[in-house]
Amino acid sequence: MRLFVALPPPPESLDEVQRAFLPYHHAWPGLRWLSRDNWHVTLAFLGEVPDRVLPRLEERLARAAARHAPMTFSFTGAGAFPSARRSRVVWSGLDGPRADLVKLAASLQAGARRAGAVETDDKRLRPHLSVARSREDVDVRPLVAALSSFTGAPWEASEIHLVRSDLGARVRYQTVESWPLSRTTLQGG
Ligand code: ATP
Ligand code: MG
């Protein structure tokens, strides 16, 4: 199955992002706005993982989550991949302890690899919340500029989700398991 690990921001924070972008939807017909139900912050993309790896994977991810404390972030501004001038993905950024988040992501990724998830993507993490995509390059510089002053309220990242992605006409995500972030040691491990 195709899996990734994500942070689920609280609905109130997603509401803020949605409200910030909504006034611009009509002006950007080239962008496909992603379903709010699917919004997430990807921490680690694991790719195709064999079923037999799942128990070990879950053990490793639980252990990684238990070694990291909750963190506070707020959504801020807008940006685009690969660039604002030739955007394919539009996102809102994260303000907060990015170094800690990158460490958590690296730890999840290393654990997943050790468990046998061999398709793990090792590109450097650039934390973001994707809100729109396009099939062609779109110059979204005016959109990025218009949203530069957007800042949402702080929210606590307190758990991680292991999510299964079923690709198809409509992408469907399903949370397989979730673990709290807590810097305490696991019992019985
Ligand atoms: P689709 O691929 O059909 O457009 P999607 O990108 O939403 O849909 P997935 O490709 O399964 O679904 O990706 C799940 C999550 O992992 C998304 O947040 C996506 O941005 C991220 N992701 C996908 N591929 C990679 C990758 N190679 N490296 C890093 N993150 C990735
Ligand atoms: Mg994809």
Coordinates of C-alpha atoms and ligand atoms in Angstrom, one line a residue:
M1 CA 0.0 0.0 0.0
R2 CA 1.0 3.6 -0.6
L3 CA 1.7 5.3 2.7
F4 CA 2.9 8.6 4.1
V5 CA 3.2 10.2 7.6
A6 CA 1.5 13.5 8.2
L7 CA 0.6 16.1 10.8
P8 CA -3.1 16.7 11.0
P9 CA -3.6 20.4 11.8
P10 CA -6.7 21.3 13.9
P11 CA -9.8 22.2 11.9
E12 CA -9.8 25.8 13.2
S13 CA -6.4 26.4 11.7
L14 CA -7.4 24.8 8.4
D15 CA -10.5 27.1 8.5
E16 CA -8.2 30.1 8.7
V17 CA -6.1 29.0 5.7
Q18 CA -9.3 28.3 3.7
R19 CA -10.7 31.7 4.6
A20 CA -7.4 33.4 3.5
F21 CA -7.3 31.7 0.1
L22 CA -11.0 31.7 -0.7
P23 CA -11.2 35.3 -2.0
Y24 CA -8.7 34.4 -4.7
H25 CA -10.2 31.2 -6.1
H26 CA -12.2 32.9 -8.9
A27 CA -9.1 34.8 -10.1
W28 CA -7.1 31.6 -10.6
P29 CA -9.0 29.3 -12.9
G30 CA -5.9 27.4 -13.7
L31 CA -5.6 26.1 -10.1
R32 CA -7.4 23.0 -8.8
W33 CA -8.2 23.7 -5.2
L34 CA -7.7 20.6 -3.1
S35 CA -10.5 19.2 -1.0
R36 CA -10.2 20.6 2.5
D37 CA -10.9 17.1 3.9
N38 CA -7.5 16.0 2.5
W39 CA -5.4 18.8 3.8
H40 CA -2.4 17.7 5.8
V41 CA 1.3 18.5 6.4
T42 CA 3.4 15.6 5.0
L43 CA 6.3 14.6 7.2
A44 CA 7.5 11.6 5.3
F45 CA 6.5 10.0 2.0
L46 CA 7.0 6.2 2.2
G47 CA 5.8 5.1 -1.2
E48 CA 4.7 1.6 -1.7
V49 CA 5.1 -0.5 1.4
P50 CA 4.5 -4.3 1.5
D51 CA 1.8 -5.5 3.9
R52 CA 4.2 -7.7 5.8
V53 CA 6.3 -4.6 6.7
L54 CA 3.4 -2.8 8.4
P55 CA 3.7 -4.2 11.9
R56 CA 7.4 -3.3 12.1
L57 CA 6.8 0.0 10.5
E58 CA 4.1 0.9 13.1
E59 CA 6.5 -0.1 15.8
R60 CA 9.3 2.2 14.4
L61 CA 7.0 5.2 13.9
A62 CA 5.5 4.8 17.4
R63 CA 9.0 4.9 18.8
A64 CA 10.0 7.9 16.7
A65 CA 6.9 9.8 17.8
A66 CA 7.6 9.0 21.4
R67 CA 11.1 10.6 21.2
H68 CA 9.8 14.0 20.1
A69 CA 7.9 16.6 22.0
P70 CA 4.8 18.4 20.7
M71 CA 5.6 21.6 18.8
T72 CA 3.7 24.8 18.1
F73 CA 3.2 26.2 14.6
S74 CA 1.1 28.7 12.8
F75 CA 0.3 28.8 9.1
T76 CA 1.8 31.8 7.3
G77 CA 1.7 33.3 3.9
A78 CA 1.7 31.3 0.6
G79 CA 4.3 29.8 -1.6
A80 CA 4.6 27.4 -4.5
F81 CA 6.5 24.4 -5.8
P82 CA 8.7 24.4 -7.8
S83 CA 8.6 28.2 -7.8
A84 CA 5.9 30.9 -7.7
R85 CA 6.6 31.8 -11.3
R86 CA 6.1 28.3 -12.5
S87 CA 3.8 26.8 -9.9
R88 CA 2.4 23.3 -9.9
V89 CA 1.6 23.3 -6.2
V90 CA 0.4 26.2 -4.1
W91 CA 0.7 26.0 -0.3
S92 CA 0.7 27.9 3.0
G93 CA 3.9 27.8 5.0
L94 CA 4.6 26.9 8.6
D95 CA 6.0 29.3 11.2
G96 CA 7.6 27.6 14.2
P97 CA 10.4 25.2 15.2
R98 CA 11.1 23.9 11.7
A99 CA 14.4 22.4 12.8
D100 CA 12.6 20.2 15.3
L101 CA 10.0 19.3 12.7
V102 CA 12.8 18.3 10.2
K103 CA 14.4 16.2 12.9
L104 CA 11.1 14.4 13.6
A105 CA 10.6 13.8 9.9
A106 CA 14.2 12.4 9.5
S107 CA 13.6 10.2 12.5
L108 CA 10.3 8.9 11.0
Q109 CA 12.0 8.3 7.7
A110 CA 14.9 6.5 9.2
G111 CA 12.6 4.3 11.2
A112 CA 10.5 3.5 8.1
R113 CA 13.6 2.5 6.2
R114 CA 14.8 0.3 9.0
A115 CA 11.4 -1.4 9.0
G116 CA 11.7 -2.1 5.3
A117 CA 9.9 0.8 3.6
V118 CA 12.5 1.0 0.8
E119 CA 10.8 3.6 -1.4
T120 CA 11.0 6.3 1.2
D121 CA 11.7 9.8 -0.3
D122 CA 14.8 11.3 1.1
K123 CA 14.6 14.8 -0.3
R124 CA 15.0 17.5 2.3
L125 CA 11.7 18.3 4.0
R126 CA 10.1 21.6 3.2
P127 CA 7.1 21.7 5.6
H128 CA 4.0 23.1 3.9
L129 CA 0.2 22.7 3.6
S130 CA -0.7 22.1 -0.1
V131 CA -4.0 23.9 -1.0
A132 CA -4.0 23.8 -4.8
R133 CA -2.4 22.2 -7.8
S134 CA -2.2 22.7 -11.5
R135 CA -1.3 20.5 -14.5
E136 CA 0.5 23.4 -16.2
D137 CA 3.0 26.0 -14.9
V138 CA 1.1 28.9 -13.4
D139 CA 2.6 32.2 -12.5
V140 CA 1.2 32.7 -9.0
R141 CA 3.5 35.5 -7.9
P142 CA 0.6 37.9 -7.4
L143 CA -1.3 35.3 -5.3
V144 CA 1.8 34.7 -3.2
A145 CA 2.3 38.5 -2.7
A146 CA -1.4 39.0 -1.8
L147 CA -1.2 36.4 0.9
S148 CA 2.2 37.5 2.3
S149 CA 0.7 39.0 5.4
F150 CA -1.5 36.1 6.3
T151 CA -0.7 34.5 9.6
G152 CA -3.0 32.0 11.4
A153 CA -3.3 31.4 15.1
P154 CA -0.7 29.1 16.8
W155 CA -1.7 25.4 17.0
E156 CA 0.0 22.4 18.6
A157 CA 1.3 19.6 16.5
S158 CA 0.7 16.8 19.1
E159 CA 0.3 13.7 17.0
I160 CA 1.3 12.1 13.7
H161 CA -0.8 10.0 11.4
L162 CA 0.2 7.1 9.2
V163 CA -2.0 7.6 6.1
R164 CA -2.8 5.3 3.3
S165 CA -3.2 7.0 -0.1
D166 CA -5.4 5.3 -2.7
L167 CA -4.7 7.0 -6.0
G168 CA -7.4 7.0 -8.6
A169 CA -9.9 9.4 -10.3
R170 CA -10.1 10.9 -6.8
V171 CA -7.3 10.6 -4.3
R172 CA -8.5 9.1 -1.1
Y173 CA -6.5 9.2 2.2
Q174 CA -7.3 7.0 5.1
T175 CA -5.6 7.2 8.5
V176 CA -4.2 3.8 9.3
E177 CA -2.8 4.6 12.8
S178 CA -1.8 7.6 14.8
W179 CA 0.6 8.3 17.7
P180 CA 1.0 11.1 20.1
L181 CA 4.3 13.1 20.1
S182 CA 5.7 12.8 23.6
R183 CA 9.2 12.7 24.8
T184 CA 8.6 10.0 27.4
T185 CA 9.9 6.4 26.9
L186 CA 7.5 3.7 25.7
Q187 CA 6.3 1.2 28.3
G188 CA 7.2 -2.4 27.7
G189 CA 9.4 -1.6 24.7
Ligands
ATP1 P1 -1.7 12.6 -6.7 O1 -0.3 12.0 -6.7 O2 -2.7 11.7 -7.4 O3 -1.7 14.0 -7.2 P2 -1.4 13.1 -3.9 O4 0.0 13.7 -4.3 O5 -2.3 13.9 -3.0 O6 -2.2 12.7 -5.2 P3 0.2 10.9 -3.0 O7 1.0 11.1 -4.3 O8 -0.1 9.6 -2.5 O9 -1.1 11.7 -3.2 O10 1.0 11.8 -1.9 C1 0.6 11.7 -0.6 C2 1.3 12.9 0.1 O11 2.8 12.7 0.0 C3 1.1 14.2 -0.5 O12 1.2 15.2 0.6 C4 2.2 14.4 -1.4 O13 2.5 15.8 -1.6 C5 3.4 13.7 -0.7 N1 4.3 13.1 -1.7 C6 4.0 12.4 -2.7 N2 5.1 12.0 -3.4 C7 6.2 12.5 -2.7 C8 7.6 12.4 -2.8 N3 8.2 11.8 -3.8 N4 8.3 13.1 -1.9 C9 7.8 13.8 -1.0 N5 6.4 13.9 -0.7 C10 5.6 13.2 -1.6
MG2 MG 1.4 12.7 -5.6

